XYZ file of C-alpha atoms in Angstrom:
339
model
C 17.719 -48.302 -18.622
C 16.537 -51.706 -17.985
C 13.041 -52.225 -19.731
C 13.062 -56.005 -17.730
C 11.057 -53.474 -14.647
C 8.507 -51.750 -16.217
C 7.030 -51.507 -12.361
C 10.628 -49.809 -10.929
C 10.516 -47.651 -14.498
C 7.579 -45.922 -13.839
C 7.763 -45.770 -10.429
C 11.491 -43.848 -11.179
C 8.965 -41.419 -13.760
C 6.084 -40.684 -11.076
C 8.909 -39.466 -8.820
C 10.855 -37.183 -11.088
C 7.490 -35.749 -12.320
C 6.295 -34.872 -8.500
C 9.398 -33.674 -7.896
C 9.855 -31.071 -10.617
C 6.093 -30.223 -9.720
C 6.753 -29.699 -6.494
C 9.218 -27.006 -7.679
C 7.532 -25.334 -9.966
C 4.110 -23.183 -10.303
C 1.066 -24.730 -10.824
C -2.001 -23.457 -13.020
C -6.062 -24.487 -12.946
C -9.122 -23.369 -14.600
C -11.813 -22.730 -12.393
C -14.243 -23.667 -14.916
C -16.683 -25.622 -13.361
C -19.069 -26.278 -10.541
C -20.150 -22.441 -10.478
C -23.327 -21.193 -8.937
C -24.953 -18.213 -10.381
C -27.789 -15.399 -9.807
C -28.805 -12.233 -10.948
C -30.085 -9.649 -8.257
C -27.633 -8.579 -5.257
C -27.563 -10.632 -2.336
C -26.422 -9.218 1.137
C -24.784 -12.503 2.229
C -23.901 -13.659 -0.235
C -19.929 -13.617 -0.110
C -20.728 -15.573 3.320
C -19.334 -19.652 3.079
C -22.689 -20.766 4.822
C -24.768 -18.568 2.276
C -27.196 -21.108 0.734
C -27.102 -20.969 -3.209
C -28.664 -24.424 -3.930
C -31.119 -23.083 -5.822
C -28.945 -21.318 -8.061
C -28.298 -21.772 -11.724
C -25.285 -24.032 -12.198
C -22.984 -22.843 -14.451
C -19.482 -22.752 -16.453
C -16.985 -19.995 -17.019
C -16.480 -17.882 -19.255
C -20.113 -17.055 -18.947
C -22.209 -13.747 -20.534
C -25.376 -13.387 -18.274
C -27.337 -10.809 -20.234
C -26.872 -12.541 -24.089
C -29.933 -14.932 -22.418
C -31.997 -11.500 -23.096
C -35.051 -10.832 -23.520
C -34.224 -8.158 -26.387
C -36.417 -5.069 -25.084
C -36.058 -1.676 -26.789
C -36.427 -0.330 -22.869
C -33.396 -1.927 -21.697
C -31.192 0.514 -22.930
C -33.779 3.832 -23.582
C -31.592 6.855 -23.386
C -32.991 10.641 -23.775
C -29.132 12.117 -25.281
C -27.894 14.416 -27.779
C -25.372 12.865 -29.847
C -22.682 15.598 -30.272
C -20.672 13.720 -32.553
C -23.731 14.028 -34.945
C -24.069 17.648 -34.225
C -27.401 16.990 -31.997
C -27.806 19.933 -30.311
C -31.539 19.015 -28.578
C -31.922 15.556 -26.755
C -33.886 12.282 -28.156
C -34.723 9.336 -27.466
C -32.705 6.113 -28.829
C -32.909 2.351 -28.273
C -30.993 -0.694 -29.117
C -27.256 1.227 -29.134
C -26.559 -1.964 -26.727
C -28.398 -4.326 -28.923
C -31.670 -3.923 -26.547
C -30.036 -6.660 -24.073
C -30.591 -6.019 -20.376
C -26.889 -5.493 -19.707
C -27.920 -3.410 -16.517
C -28.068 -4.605 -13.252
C -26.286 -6.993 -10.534
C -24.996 -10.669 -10.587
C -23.179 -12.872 -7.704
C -20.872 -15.789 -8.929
C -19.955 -18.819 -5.898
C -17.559 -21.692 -6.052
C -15.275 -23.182 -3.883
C -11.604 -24.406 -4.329
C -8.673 -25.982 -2.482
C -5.337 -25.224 -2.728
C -1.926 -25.898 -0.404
C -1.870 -23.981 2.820
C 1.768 -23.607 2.540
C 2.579 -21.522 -0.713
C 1.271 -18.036 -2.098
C -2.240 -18.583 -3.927
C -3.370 -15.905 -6.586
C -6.418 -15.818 -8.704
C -6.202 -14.456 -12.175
C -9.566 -13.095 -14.254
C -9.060 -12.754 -17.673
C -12.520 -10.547 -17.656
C -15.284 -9.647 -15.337
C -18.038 -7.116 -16.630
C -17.999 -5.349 -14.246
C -17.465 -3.496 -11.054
C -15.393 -6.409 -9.363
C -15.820 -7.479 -5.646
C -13.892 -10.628 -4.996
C -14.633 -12.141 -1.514
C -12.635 -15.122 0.162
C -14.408 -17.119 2.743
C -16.254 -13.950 3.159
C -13.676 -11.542 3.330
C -13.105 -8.657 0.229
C -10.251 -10.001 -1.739
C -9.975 -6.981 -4.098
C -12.094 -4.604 -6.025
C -11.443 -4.140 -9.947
C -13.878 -1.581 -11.323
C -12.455 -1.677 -15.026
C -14.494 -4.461 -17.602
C -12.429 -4.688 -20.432
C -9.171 -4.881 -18.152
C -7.741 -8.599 -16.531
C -6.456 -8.050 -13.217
C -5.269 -10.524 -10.209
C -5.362 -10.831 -6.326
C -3.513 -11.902 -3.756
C -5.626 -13.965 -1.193
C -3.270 -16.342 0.462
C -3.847 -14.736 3.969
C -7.664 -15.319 3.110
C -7.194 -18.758 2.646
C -8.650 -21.650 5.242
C -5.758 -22.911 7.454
C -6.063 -26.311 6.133
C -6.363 -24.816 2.154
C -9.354 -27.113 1.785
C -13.219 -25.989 0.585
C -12.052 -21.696 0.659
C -15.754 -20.401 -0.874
C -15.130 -18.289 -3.658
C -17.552 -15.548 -4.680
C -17.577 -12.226 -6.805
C -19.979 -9.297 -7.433
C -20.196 -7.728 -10.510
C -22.635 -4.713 -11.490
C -23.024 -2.977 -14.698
C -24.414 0.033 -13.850
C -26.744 2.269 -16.160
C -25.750 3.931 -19.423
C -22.516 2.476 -18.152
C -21.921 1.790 -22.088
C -23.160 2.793 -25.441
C -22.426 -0.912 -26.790
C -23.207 -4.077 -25.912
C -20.858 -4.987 -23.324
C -21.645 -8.106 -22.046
C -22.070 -8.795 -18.353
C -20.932 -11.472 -15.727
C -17.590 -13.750 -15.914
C -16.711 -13.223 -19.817
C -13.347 -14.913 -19.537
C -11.031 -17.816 -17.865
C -10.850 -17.354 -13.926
C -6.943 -19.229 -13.308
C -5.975 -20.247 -9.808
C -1.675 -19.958 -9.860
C -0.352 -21.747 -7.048
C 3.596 -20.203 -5.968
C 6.184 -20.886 -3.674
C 6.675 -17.678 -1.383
C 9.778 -16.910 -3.678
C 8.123 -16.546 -7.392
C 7.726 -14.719 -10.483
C 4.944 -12.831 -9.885
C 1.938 -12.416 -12.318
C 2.834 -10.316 -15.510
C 6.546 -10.275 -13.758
C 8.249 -10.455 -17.575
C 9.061 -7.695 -19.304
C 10.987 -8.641 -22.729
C 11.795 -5.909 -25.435
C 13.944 -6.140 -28.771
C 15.503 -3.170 -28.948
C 17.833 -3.774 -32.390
C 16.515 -5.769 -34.988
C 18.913 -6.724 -37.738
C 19.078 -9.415 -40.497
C 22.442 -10.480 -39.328
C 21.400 -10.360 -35.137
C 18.981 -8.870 -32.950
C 19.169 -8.097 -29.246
C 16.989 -9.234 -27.058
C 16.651 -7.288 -23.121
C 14.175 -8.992 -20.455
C 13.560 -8.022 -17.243
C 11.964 -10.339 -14.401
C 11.046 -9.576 -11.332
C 10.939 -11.367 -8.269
C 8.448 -11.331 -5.436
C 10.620 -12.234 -2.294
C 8.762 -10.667 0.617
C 11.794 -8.326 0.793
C 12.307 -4.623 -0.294
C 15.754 -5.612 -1.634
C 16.801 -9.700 -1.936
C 19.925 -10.707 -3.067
C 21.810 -14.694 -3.917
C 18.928 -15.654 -6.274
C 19.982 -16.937 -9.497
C 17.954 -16.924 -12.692
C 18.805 -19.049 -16.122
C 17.217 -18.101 -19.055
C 17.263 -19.810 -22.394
C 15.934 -18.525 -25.627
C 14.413 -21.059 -27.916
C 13.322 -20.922 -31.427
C 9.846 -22.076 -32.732
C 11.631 -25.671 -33.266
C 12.698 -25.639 -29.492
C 16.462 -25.361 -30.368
C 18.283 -23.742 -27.783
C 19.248 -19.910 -30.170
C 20.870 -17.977 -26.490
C 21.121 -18.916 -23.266
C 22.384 -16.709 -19.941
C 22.688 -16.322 -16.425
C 22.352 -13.499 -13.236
C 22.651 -13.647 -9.677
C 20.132 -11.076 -7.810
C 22.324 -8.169 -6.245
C 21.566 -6.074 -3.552
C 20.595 -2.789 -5.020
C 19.001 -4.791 -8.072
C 15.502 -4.154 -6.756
C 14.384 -7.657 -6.967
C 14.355 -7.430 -10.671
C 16.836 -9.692 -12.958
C 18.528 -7.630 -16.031
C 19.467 -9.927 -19.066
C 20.463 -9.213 -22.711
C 21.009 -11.905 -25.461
C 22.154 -11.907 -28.923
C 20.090 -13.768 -31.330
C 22.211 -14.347 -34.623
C 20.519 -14.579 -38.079
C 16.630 -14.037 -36.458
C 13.426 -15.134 -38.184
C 11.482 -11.700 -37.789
C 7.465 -11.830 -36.645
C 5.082 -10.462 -39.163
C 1.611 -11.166 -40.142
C 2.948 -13.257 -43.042
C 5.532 -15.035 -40.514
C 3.965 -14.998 -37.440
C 7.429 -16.774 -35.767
C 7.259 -16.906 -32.143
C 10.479 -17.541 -29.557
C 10.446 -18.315 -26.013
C 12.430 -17.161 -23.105
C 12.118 -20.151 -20.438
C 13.492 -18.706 -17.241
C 14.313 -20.632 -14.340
C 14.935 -19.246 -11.061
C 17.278 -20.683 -8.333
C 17.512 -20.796 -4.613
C 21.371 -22.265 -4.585
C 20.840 -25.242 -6.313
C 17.186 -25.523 -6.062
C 14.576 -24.485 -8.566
C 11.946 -22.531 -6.862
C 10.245 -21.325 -10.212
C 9.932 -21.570 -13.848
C 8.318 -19.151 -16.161
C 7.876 -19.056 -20.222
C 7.498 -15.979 -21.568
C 6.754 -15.716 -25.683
C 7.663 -13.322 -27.904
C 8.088 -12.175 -31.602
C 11.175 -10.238 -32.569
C 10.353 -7.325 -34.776
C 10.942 -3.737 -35.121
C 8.231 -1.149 -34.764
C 8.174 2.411 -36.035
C 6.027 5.367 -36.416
C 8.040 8.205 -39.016
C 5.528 11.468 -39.439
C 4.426 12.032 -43.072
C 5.616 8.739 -43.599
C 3.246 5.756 -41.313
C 4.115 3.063 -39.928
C 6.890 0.788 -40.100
C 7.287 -3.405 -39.515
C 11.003 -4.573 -39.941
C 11.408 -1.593 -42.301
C 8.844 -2.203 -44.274
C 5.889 -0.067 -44.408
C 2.872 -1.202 -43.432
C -0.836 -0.510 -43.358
C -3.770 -1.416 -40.800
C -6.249 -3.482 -41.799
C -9.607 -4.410 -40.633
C -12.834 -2.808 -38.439
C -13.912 -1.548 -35.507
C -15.586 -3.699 -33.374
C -16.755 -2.677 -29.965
C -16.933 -6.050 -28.750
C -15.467 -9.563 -29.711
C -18.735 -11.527 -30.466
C -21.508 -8.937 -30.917
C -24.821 -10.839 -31.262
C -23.200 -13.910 -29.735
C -22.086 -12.618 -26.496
C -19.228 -11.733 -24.498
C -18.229 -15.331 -23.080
């Protein structure tokens, strides 16, 4: 290319990049700009609900680390069976005499294109989810130590500008016997589709024989198409080592019948096997087609290895046996929180 045009050159750049962004999925952290409170709030899913005097804050965020410690925060009058208790006592600090217990309300606000499917992903929300969208419930995720999405295009403003954002979470008494931390522990992701897309967790890859001279690799991706049963969509996968080098590569068109889900097998020759000496990880980078144009793209990483459990025996890594080592910890961070 002529360098003479530095101007035309990265004008020529700027286009190619908005164009292969335009056909692709796009990912953000909603980190930022967050308003918080403890204490429930009735309105508080509402757009116009006034949170200025809120505490600003940033996600992933542990409400109840901030304390105070009190041995009455988590009093309970129980027999522990597993000690043989057979009469009732009182106990303290089994959740590290934090005040875990109780309600909290999360706000922000984010814009995103009214034309394309719009999911939020939380890593981690302790607990009791309610997700509202411009004051309507999104979804409800009970489970704390579980990551779950939603759906909230059709919640969206028309425009996809300023859509208020706001979750409830409650931890709920003697809802734990460990600290558990409490609030928005982990990333919130907004994933921005076209209506034709890979859906969230829509990869399912498995290596089924693992050899030193090959291994075979099956993965399975579905589709989300709006339809019970689509058909003409073509996917292209390529399997790449940890170097990037191109190791398999394949092809499927979506049949009717197929259940919106694309089959593919590969043969990887001479693999480099995952272990916890060699942690080697692959890629599948699939790309999926509406005739010739690319309507998504998805990476999906993976070890190849071998796992077996023979009784009598234990367990088994690439033939080799292999033992389990380290402790059990209730919670990532203990004394430091859950964030």
């Amino acid at each position: 290319m002529n360098m003479k045009h530095p101007k035309q050159l990265l004008a020529v750049l700027l286009m190619a990049a908005a164009c292969t962004m335009q056909a692709q999925r796009s990912e953000a952290l909603l980190e930022k700009n967050w308003k918080f409170s403890k204490g429930d709030f009735k309105e508080a899913s509402q757009p116009e609900f006034n949170d200025t005097k809120w505490e600003s804050v940033v996600i992933p965020h542990d409400w109840a680390i901030f304390g105070p410690f009190d041995m009455n925060n988590d009093l309970q009058n129980v027999a522990v069976t597993q000690n043989f208790e057979k009469k009732a006592s009182l106990k303290t600090g089994r959740t590290g005499g934090l005040p875990y217990v109780g309600t909290g309300w999360y706000r922000t606000s984010f814009d995103a294109p009214a034309d394309k499917e719009v999911t939020l992903l939380f890593d981690g929300a302790m607990s009791e989810a309610r997700v509202y969208i411009n004051g309507k419930e999104a979804c409800f995720w009970p489970f704390g130590y579980n990551s779950f999405h939603c759906n909230v295009t059709s919640l969206l403003n028309k425009d996809g500008k300023n859509n208020t954002l706001a979750v409830r979470l409650e931890n709920r008494p003697q809802s734990s016997r460990w600290y558990p931390g409490a609030g928005l522990y982990r990333n919130v992701h907004l994933r921005v589709n076209k209506p034709v897309h890979i859906p969230v967790w829509g990869t399912y890859l498995t290596t089924p024989v693992v050899k030193s001279e090959y291994a075979k690799v099956h993965l399975n991706t579905a589709l989300e198409t709006g339809q019970p049963e689509a058909s003409g969509y073509r996917i292209v996968t390529e399997l790449k080592d940890q170097w990037g080098k191109v190791v398999a590569s394949g092809d499927k068109v979506l049949a009717y019948g197929d259940g919106n889900v694309f089959e593919q097998s590969f043969v990887v020759r001479s693999p480099e096997l995952w272990s916890p000496e060699t942690p080697v990880l692959y890629t599948a980078v699939s790309r999926v087609y509406d005739g010739q144009e690319l309507i998504d793209e998805h990476t999906t990483p993976f070890g190849i290895r071998s796992l077996e459990f023979i009784p009598d025996k234990g367990f088994f890594l690439n033939g080799k046996k292999t033992y389990f080592k380290g402790a059990c910890m209730h919670h990532d961070l203990g004394p430091l929180g859950a964030a």
